[in-house]
Amino acid sequence: MKVLKVYLEESPLRNFNYIIYSEVNKNAIFVDPLDIDITMPIVKKLGLNPKYLINTHYHADHKHHNQKLLDEYSVTEILFKDLEVFELSSSEKLQALYTPGHLDPHFIFKLIQDDKAFGVITGDVLFNCGIGNARQGDVNVLFETIDKVIMKLEDDLIVYPAHDYLVTNLKFAQTIEEKNEIRDNLLKEKLAIDDKVTHHEVDHTIKDEKEINPFLRLEKYQDIFPGLSKKEIFINIRRQRDNW
Ligand SMILES: [Fe+2]
C-alpha cells in the first residue's frame, strides 16, 4: 500500500489531499477530495484506477469534490463504523476509528500492510504539533477522542494530517511550554526555509508528536497548570489556541 500526499497550493486552508493505492491491484482511494482536478491527473499518470472515496468528516473543504468523483468517475463511497476494516487487497487494509469532537461523525483511518499498521490518516483531529478545533463539535468529546483513541495509537504510526499548520502550531506550542529542544530545533529548521516554500511536510510518527504536540503532552503540564485536571488543561490550551 502506498500513500500519495498532495499539498493543494490554491487552498487558503492549507489542505493536503491523500490518495491511498494498492500495489497489488492499482485500485486507488481518494481521501477527503477537495480538488480532484489536481489529484486525478496524478492518479491517471501512475496508471491507477480511481475506485473508492472515503471521508474523515464532512466539512466543506473535505467533501468538496465528493459528488464530482461519484458522478464523473463512478467511484464507490465507503462508509465506516467504528473499528470496521476495508480490504484494498488481502494484504492491504484500512481500519476506521471513530474520533468525534472536531465534528460528529469523524473517523481516522489506520493503514495496515501485511497485518501491521504503519500509518494513520488523521483528518482534522490530529495535525503536526496541534489538533483540530471544536468550534462545530464538542471540546469535551474531543478530549475523550485524544485521550482514549489518539494517545493509544501505536507509537510508530506515521501521521498523515489533513492540513499543514506546522509552523503556526510550533509557534503556539512555545507559548504553552517554554522550553522544548526538539520542538525549537524543528521550528528553527522550518523557519530557515520558510520564505522558499509554500508549506511544510514532516514524516512524524505518533511518538514524534508526543514529543512536541501540546495536546498530547498534558501529563507533563502539571507544573504549568497547577491544580487542573488533564481535561481542564486540554480545554484551557484548546481555548488559548482558538484565541491566538
Ligand atoms: Fe474540518
Short mmCIF file of N, CA, C and O in Angstrom, two decimals, residues 75-156:
data_model
loop_
_atom_site.label_atom_id
_atom_site.label_comp_id
_atom_site.label_asym_id
_atom_site.label_seq_id
_atom_site.Cartn_x
_atom_site.Cartn_y
_atom_site.Cartn_z
N VAL A 75 -16.99 6.27 -8.72
CA VAL A 75 -16.27 5.64 -7.62
C VAL A 75 -17.28 5.11 -6.59
O VAL A 75 -18.45 5.51 -6.58
N THR A 76 -16.83 4.21 -5.77
CA THR A 76 -17.67 3.68 -4.70
C THR A 76 -17.32 4.39 -3.40
O THR A 76 -16.14 4.43 -3.02
N GLU A 77 -18.34 4.95 -2.77
CA GLU A 77 -18.11 5.60 -1.48
C GLU A 77 -18.17 4.55 -0.38
O GLU A 77 -19.13 3.79 -0.30
N ILE A 78 -17.13 4.51 0.45
CA ILE A 78 -17.11 3.53 1.54
C ILE A 78 -17.47 4.24 2.84
O ILE A 78 -16.82 5.23 3.22
N LEU A 79 -18.50 3.74 3.49
CA LEU A 79 -18.92 4.31 4.78
C LEU A 79 -18.51 3.34 5.88
O LEU A 79 -18.66 2.12 5.74
N PHE A 80 -17.98 3.87 6.95
CA PHE A 80 -17.41 3.03 8.00
C PHE A 80 -18.18 3.15 9.31
O PHE A 80 -18.79 4.18 9.60
N LYS A 81 -18.07 2.11 10.11
CA LYS A 81 -18.43 2.17 11.52
C LYS A 81 -17.13 2.03 12.31
O LYS A 81 -16.11 1.61 11.76
N ASP A 82 -17.20 2.33 13.59
CA ASP A 82 -16.01 2.24 14.43
C ASP A 82 -15.39 0.85 14.33
O ASP A 82 -16.10 -0.16 14.41
N LEU A 83 -14.09 0.80 14.10
CA LEU A 83 -13.27 -0.42 14.06
C LEU A 83 -13.46 -1.26 12.79
O LEU A 83 -12.81 -2.30 12.63
N GLU A 84 -14.31 -0.78 11.90
CA GLU A 84 -14.56 -1.55 10.68
C GLU A 84 -13.32 -1.55 9.78
O GLU A 84 -12.60 -0.56 9.69
N VAL A 85 -13.09 -2.68 9.11
CA VAL A 85 -11.91 -2.84 8.26
C VAL A 85 -12.34 -2.94 6.80
O VAL A 85 -13.31 -3.61 6.47
N PHE A 86 -11.60 -2.24 5.93
CA PHE A 86 -11.82 -2.34 4.49
C PHE A 86 -10.57 -2.94 3.85
O PHE A 86 -9.46 -2.51 4.14
N GLU A 87 -10.78 -3.94 3.01
CA GLU A 87 -9.65 -4.60 2.34
C GLU A 87 -9.45 -4.03 0.94
O GLU A 87 -10.28 -4.23 0.07
N LEU A 88 -8.34 -3.35 0.76
CA LEU A 88 -7.97 -2.85 -0.57
C LEU A 88 -7.41 -4.03 -1.38
O LEU A 88 -7.60 -4.12 -2.58
N SER A 89 -6.70 -4.90 -0.68
CA SER A 89 -6.33 -6.22 -1.20
C SER A 89 -6.17 -7.09 0.04
O SER A 89 -6.28 -6.58 1.16
N SER A 90 -5.86 -8.37 -0.14
CA SER A 90 -5.79 -9.24 1.03
C SER A 90 -4.66 -8.86 1.99
O SER A 90 -4.72 -9.14 3.18
N SER A 91 -3.66 -8.14 1.46
CA SER A 91 -2.53 -7.74 2.33
C SER A 91 -2.55 -6.25 2.70
O SER A 91 -1.70 -5.79 3.45
N GLU A 92 -3.53 -5.51 2.15
CA GLU A 92 -3.56 -4.05 2.33
C GLU A 92 -4.93 -3.63 2.85
O GLU A 92 -5.93 -3.76 2.15
N LYS A 93 -4.96 -3.13 4.07
CA LYS A 93 -6.25 -2.84 4.71
C LYS A 93 -6.29 -1.47 5.38
O LYS A 93 -5.24 -0.92 5.73
N LEU A 94 -7.50 -0.97 5.56
CA LEU A 94 -7.72 0.25 6.33
C LEU A 94 -8.65 -0.09 7.48
O LEU A 94 -9.62 -0.85 7.29
N GLN A 95 -8.37 0.47 8.62
CA GLN A 95 -9.32 0.32 9.73
C GLN A 95 -9.75 1.69 10.20
O GLN A 95 -8.92 2.57 10.49
N ALA A 96 -11.07 1.89 10.30
CA ALA A 96 -11.62 3.16 10.74
C ALA A 96 -11.74 3.19 12.26
O ALA A 96 -12.11 2.20 12.88
N LEU A 97 -11.37 4.33 12.84
CA LEU A 97 -11.59 4.54 14.27
C LEU A 97 -12.46 5.78 14.42
O LEU A 97 -12.17 6.83 13.82
N TYR A 98 -13.51 5.66 15.19
CA TYR A 98 -14.46 6.76 15.42
C TYR A 98 -13.82 7.79 16.34
O TYR A 98 -13.40 7.44 17.47
N THR A 99 -13.71 9.03 15.84
CA THR A 99 -12.98 10.06 16.59
C THR A 99 -13.72 11.40 16.57
O THR A 99 -13.25 12.39 16.00
N PRO A 100 -14.90 11.48 17.18
CA PRO A 100 -15.67 12.73 17.16
C PRO A 100 -15.05 13.80 18.06
O PRO A 100 -14.14 13.51 18.83
N GLY A 101 -15.59 15.01 17.94
CA GLY A 101 -15.11 16.11 18.78
C GLY A 101 -14.84 17.35 17.95
O GLY A 101 -15.30 18.45 18.25
N HIS A 102 -14.11 17.19 16.83
CA HIS A 102 -13.96 18.28 15.86
C HIS A 102 -15.29 18.43 15.13
O HIS A 102 -15.77 19.54 14.92
N LEU A 103 -15.86 17.29 14.80
CA LEU A 103 -17.19 17.20 14.19
C LEU A 103 -17.68 15.78 14.48
O LEU A 103 -16.88 14.89 14.75
N ASP A 104 -18.96 15.58 14.44
CA ASP A 104 -19.51 14.23 14.65
C ASP A 104 -20.43 13.90 13.49
O ASP A 104 -21.40 14.62 13.26
N PRO A 105 -20.14 12.87 12.68
CA PRO A 105 -19.02 11.94 12.91
C PRO A 105 -17.68 12.45 12.38
O PRO A 105 -17.62 13.36 11.56
N HIS A 106 -16.63 11.83 12.85
CA HIS A 106 -15.29 11.98 12.30
C HIS A 106 -14.62 10.63 12.49
O HIS A 106 -14.79 9.98 13.52
N PHE A 107 -13.88 10.21 11.46
CA PHE A 107 -13.12 8.96 11.55
C PHE A 107 -11.66 9.22 11.19
O PHE A 107 -11.36 10.11 10.40
N ILE A 108 -10.78 8.44 11.81
CA ILE A 108 -9.41 8.37 11.33
C ILE A 108 -9.22 6.98 10.74
O ILE A 108 -10.01 6.07 11.05
N PHE A 109 -8.20 6.82 9.91
CA PHE A 109 -8.03 5.54 9.22
C PHE A 109 -6.61 5.01 9.42
O PHE A 109 -5.64 5.65 9.00
N LYS A 110 -6.53 3.87 10.07
CA LYS A 110 -5.24 3.20 10.22
C LYS A 110 -4.92 2.47 8.92
O LYS A 110 -5.79 1.82 8.33
N LEU A 111 -3.68 2.57 8.48
CA LEU A 111 -3.24 1.93 7.24
C LEU A 111 -2.45 0.68 7.61
O LEU A 111 -1.48 0.77 8.38
N ILE A 112 -2.88 -0.46 7.09
CA ILE A 112 -2.33 -1.74 7.54
C ILE A 112 -1.76 -2.52 6.36
O ILE A 112 -2.47 -2.76 5.37
N GLN A 113 -0.50 -2.86 6.45
CA GLN A 113 0.17 -3.64 5.41
C GLN A 113 0.62 -4.96 6.03
O GLN A 113 1.32 -4.96 7.04
N ASP A 114 0.22 -6.08 5.44
CA ASP A 114 0.60 -7.40 5.96
C ASP A 114 0.33 -7.51 7.47
O ASP A 114 1.20 -7.93 8.24
N ASP A 115 -0.85 -7.11 7.86
CA ASP A 115 -1.32 -7.20 9.25
C ASP A 115 -0.57 -6.31 10.24
O ASP A 115 -0.70 -6.47 11.44
N LYS A 116 0.24 -5.37 9.70
CA LYS A 116 0.88 -4.41 10.60
C LYS A 116 0.51 -2.98 10.20
O LYS A 116 0.68 -2.60 9.05
N ALA A 117 -0.01 -2.21 11.17
CA ALA A 117 -0.35 -0.81 10.89
C ALA A 117 0.94 -0.01 10.76
O ALA A 117 1.86 -0.16 11.57
N PHE A 118 1.01 0.84 9.72
CA PHE A 118 2.22 1.67 9.53
C PHE A 118 1.91 3.16 9.54
O PHE A 118 2.81 3.99 9.68
N GLY A 119 0.65 3.52 9.37
CA GLY A 119 0.32 4.95 9.30
C GLY A 119 -1.11 5.19 9.71
O GLY A 119 -1.89 4.25 9.89
N VAL A 120 -1.43 6.49 9.83
CA VAL A 120 -2.81 6.84 10.18
C VAL A 120 -3.19 8.17 9.53
O VAL A 120 -2.46 9.15 9.63
N ILE A 121 -4.30 8.13 8.79
CA ILE A 121 -4.89 9.34 8.20
C ILE A 121 -5.70 9.99 9.32
O ILE A 121 -6.66 9.39 9.83
N THR A 122 -5.31 11.20 9.72
CA THR A 122 -5.91 11.75 10.95
C THR A 122 -6.93 12.87 10.71
O THR A 122 -7.47 13.40 11.69
N GLY A 123 -7.19 13.22 9.45
CA GLY A 123 -8.23 14.21 9.17
C GLY A 123 -7.98 15.50 9.93
O GLY A 123 -6.86 16.02 9.95
N ASP A 124 -9.02 16.02 10.57
CA ASP A 124 -8.89 17.26 11.32
C ASP A 124 -8.85 17.02 12.83
O ASP A 124 -9.12 17.93 13.61
N VAL A 125 -8.52 15.80 13.22
CA VAL A 125 -8.38 15.53 14.66
C VAL A 125 -6.95 15.81 15.11
O VAL A 125 -6.73 16.55 16.07
N LEU A 126 -5.99 15.24 14.40
CA LEU A 126 -4.59 15.42 14.79
C LEU A 126 -3.80 16.03 13.65
O LEU A 126 -3.79 15.50 12.53
N PHE A 127 -3.15 17.16 13.93
CA PHE A 127 -2.23 17.78 12.98
C PHE A 127 -0.81 17.63 13.51
O PHE A 127 -0.61 17.19 14.64
N ASN A 128 0.16 18.03 12.73
CA ASN A 128 1.53 18.07 13.25
C ASN A 128 1.62 19.21 14.26
O ASN A 128 1.36 20.36 13.94
N CYS A 129 1.95 18.86 15.48
CA CYS A 129 2.09 19.81 16.60
C CYS A 129 0.78 20.50 16.99
O CYS A 129 0.80 21.56 17.60
N GLY A 130 -0.34 19.91 16.65
CA GLY A 130 -1.61 20.52 17.04
C GLY A 130 -2.77 19.56 16.82
O GLY A 130 -2.57 18.39 16.47
N ILE A 131 -3.96 20.08 17.07
CA ILE A 131 -5.18 19.30 16.83
C ILE A 131 -6.20 20.21 16.17
O ILE A 131 -6.02 21.43 16.11
N GLY A 132 -7.32 19.63 15.73
CA GLY A 132 -8.39 20.43 15.14
C GLY A 132 -9.15 21.19 16.22
O GLY A 132 -9.06 20.87 17.41
N ASN A 133 -9.91 22.18 15.78
CA ASN A 133 -10.71 22.94 16.75
C ASN A 133 -12.01 22.19 17.03
O ASN A 133 -12.33 21.19 16.39
N ALA A 134 -12.76 22.73 17.98
CA ALA A 134 -14.04 22.10 18.34
C ALA A 134 -15.19 23.09 18.15
O ALA A 134 -16.23 22.97 18.79
N ARG A 135 -14.98 24.04 17.25
CA ARG A 135 -15.99 25.10 17.07
C ARG A 135 -17.35 24.55 16.64
O ARG A 135 -18.38 25.04 17.06
N GLN A 136 -17.33 23.54 15.79
CA GLN A 136 -18.61 22.94 15.37
C GLN A 136 -18.76 21.54 15.96
O GLN A 136 -19.57 20.75 15.50
N GLY A 137 -17.95 21.27 16.96
CA GLY A 137 -18.03 19.98 17.64
C GLY A 137 -18.23 20.19 19.12
O GLY A 137 -19.03 21.02 19.53
N ASP A 138 -17.47 19.43 19.91
CA ASP A 138 -17.63 19.50 21.36
C ASP A 138 -16.25 19.24 21.98
O ASP A 138 -15.68 18.16 21.79
N VAL A 139 -15.75 20.22 22.70
CA VAL A 139 -14.38 20.12 23.22
C VAL A 139 -14.25 18.99 24.24
O VAL A 139 -13.18 18.37 24.36
N ASN A 140 -15.34 18.68 24.96
CA ASN A 140 -15.31 17.56 25.92
C ASN A 140 -15.15 16.24 25.20
O ASN A 140 -14.40 15.35 25.63
N VAL A 141 -15.87 16.12 24.10
CA VAL A 141 -15.79 14.90 23.28
C VAL A 141 -14.41 14.80 22.62
O VAL A 141 -13.82 13.72 22.54
N LEU A 142 -13.90 15.95 22.17
CA LEU A 142 -12.58 15.96 21.53
C LEU A 142 -11.50 15.51 22.51
O LEU A 142 -10.59 14.76 22.15
N PHE A 143 -11.62 15.94 23.76
CA PHE A 143 -10.67 15.47 24.78
C PHE A 143 -10.72 13.95 24.90
O PHE A 143 -9.68 13.29 24.94
N GLU A 144 -11.91 13.40 24.95
CA GLU A 144 -12.05 11.94 25.07
C GLU A 144 -11.41 11.23 23.88
O GLU A 144 -10.75 10.20 24.02
N THR A 145 -11.63 11.78 22.69
CA THR A 145 -11.02 11.21 21.48
C THR A 145 -9.50 11.22 21.55
O THR A 145 -8.83 10.22 21.25
N ILE A 146 -8.94 12.35 21.96
CA ILE A 146 -7.47 12.44 22.06
C ILE A 146 -6.96 11.48 23.14
O ILE A 146 -6.01 10.72 22.93
N ASP A 147 -7.62 11.51 24.28
CA ASP A 147 -7.18 10.71 25.44
C ASP A 147 -7.35 9.21 25.22
O ASP A 147 -6.47 8.42 25.54
N LYS A 148 -8.49 8.83 24.64
CA LYS A 148 -8.84 7.40 24.57
C LYS A 148 -8.47 6.74 23.24
O LYS A 148 -8.36 5.52 23.17
N VAL A 149 -8.34 7.54 22.19
CA VAL A 149 -8.03 6.94 20.87
C VAL A 149 -6.64 7.36 20.39
O VAL A 149 -5.78 6.50 20.17
N ILE A 150 -6.42 8.65 20.26
CA ILE A 150 -5.14 9.12 19.68
C ILE A 150 -3.95 8.73 20.55
O ILE A 150 -2.94 8.23 20.06
N MET A 151 -4.06 8.94 21.85
CA MET A 151 -2.94 8.63 22.76
C MET A 151 -2.63 7.13 22.80
O MET A 151 -1.56 6.73 23.23
N LYS A 152 -3.59 6.33 22.36
CA LYS A 152 -3.39 4.88 22.42
C LYS A 152 -2.96 4.27 21.08
O LYS A 152 -2.79 3.06 20.96
N LEU A 153 -2.78 5.13 20.07
CA LEU A 153 -2.30 4.63 18.78
C LEU A 153 -0.86 4.13 18.94
O LEU A 153 -0.11 4.63 19.79
N GLU A 154 -0.46 3.18 18.10
CA GLU A 154 0.91 2.67 18.15
C GLU A 154 1.89 3.82 17.90
O GLU A 154 1.67 4.64 17.00
N ASP A 155 2.96 3.83 18.66
CA ASP A 155 3.94 4.92 18.59
C ASP A 155 4.60 5.08 17.23
O ASP A 155 5.00 6.17 16.84
N ASP A 156 4.71 3.98 16.48
CA ASP A 156 5.48 4.08 15.23
C ASP A 156 4.62 4.39 14.00
O ASP A 156 5.11 4.37 12.87
#
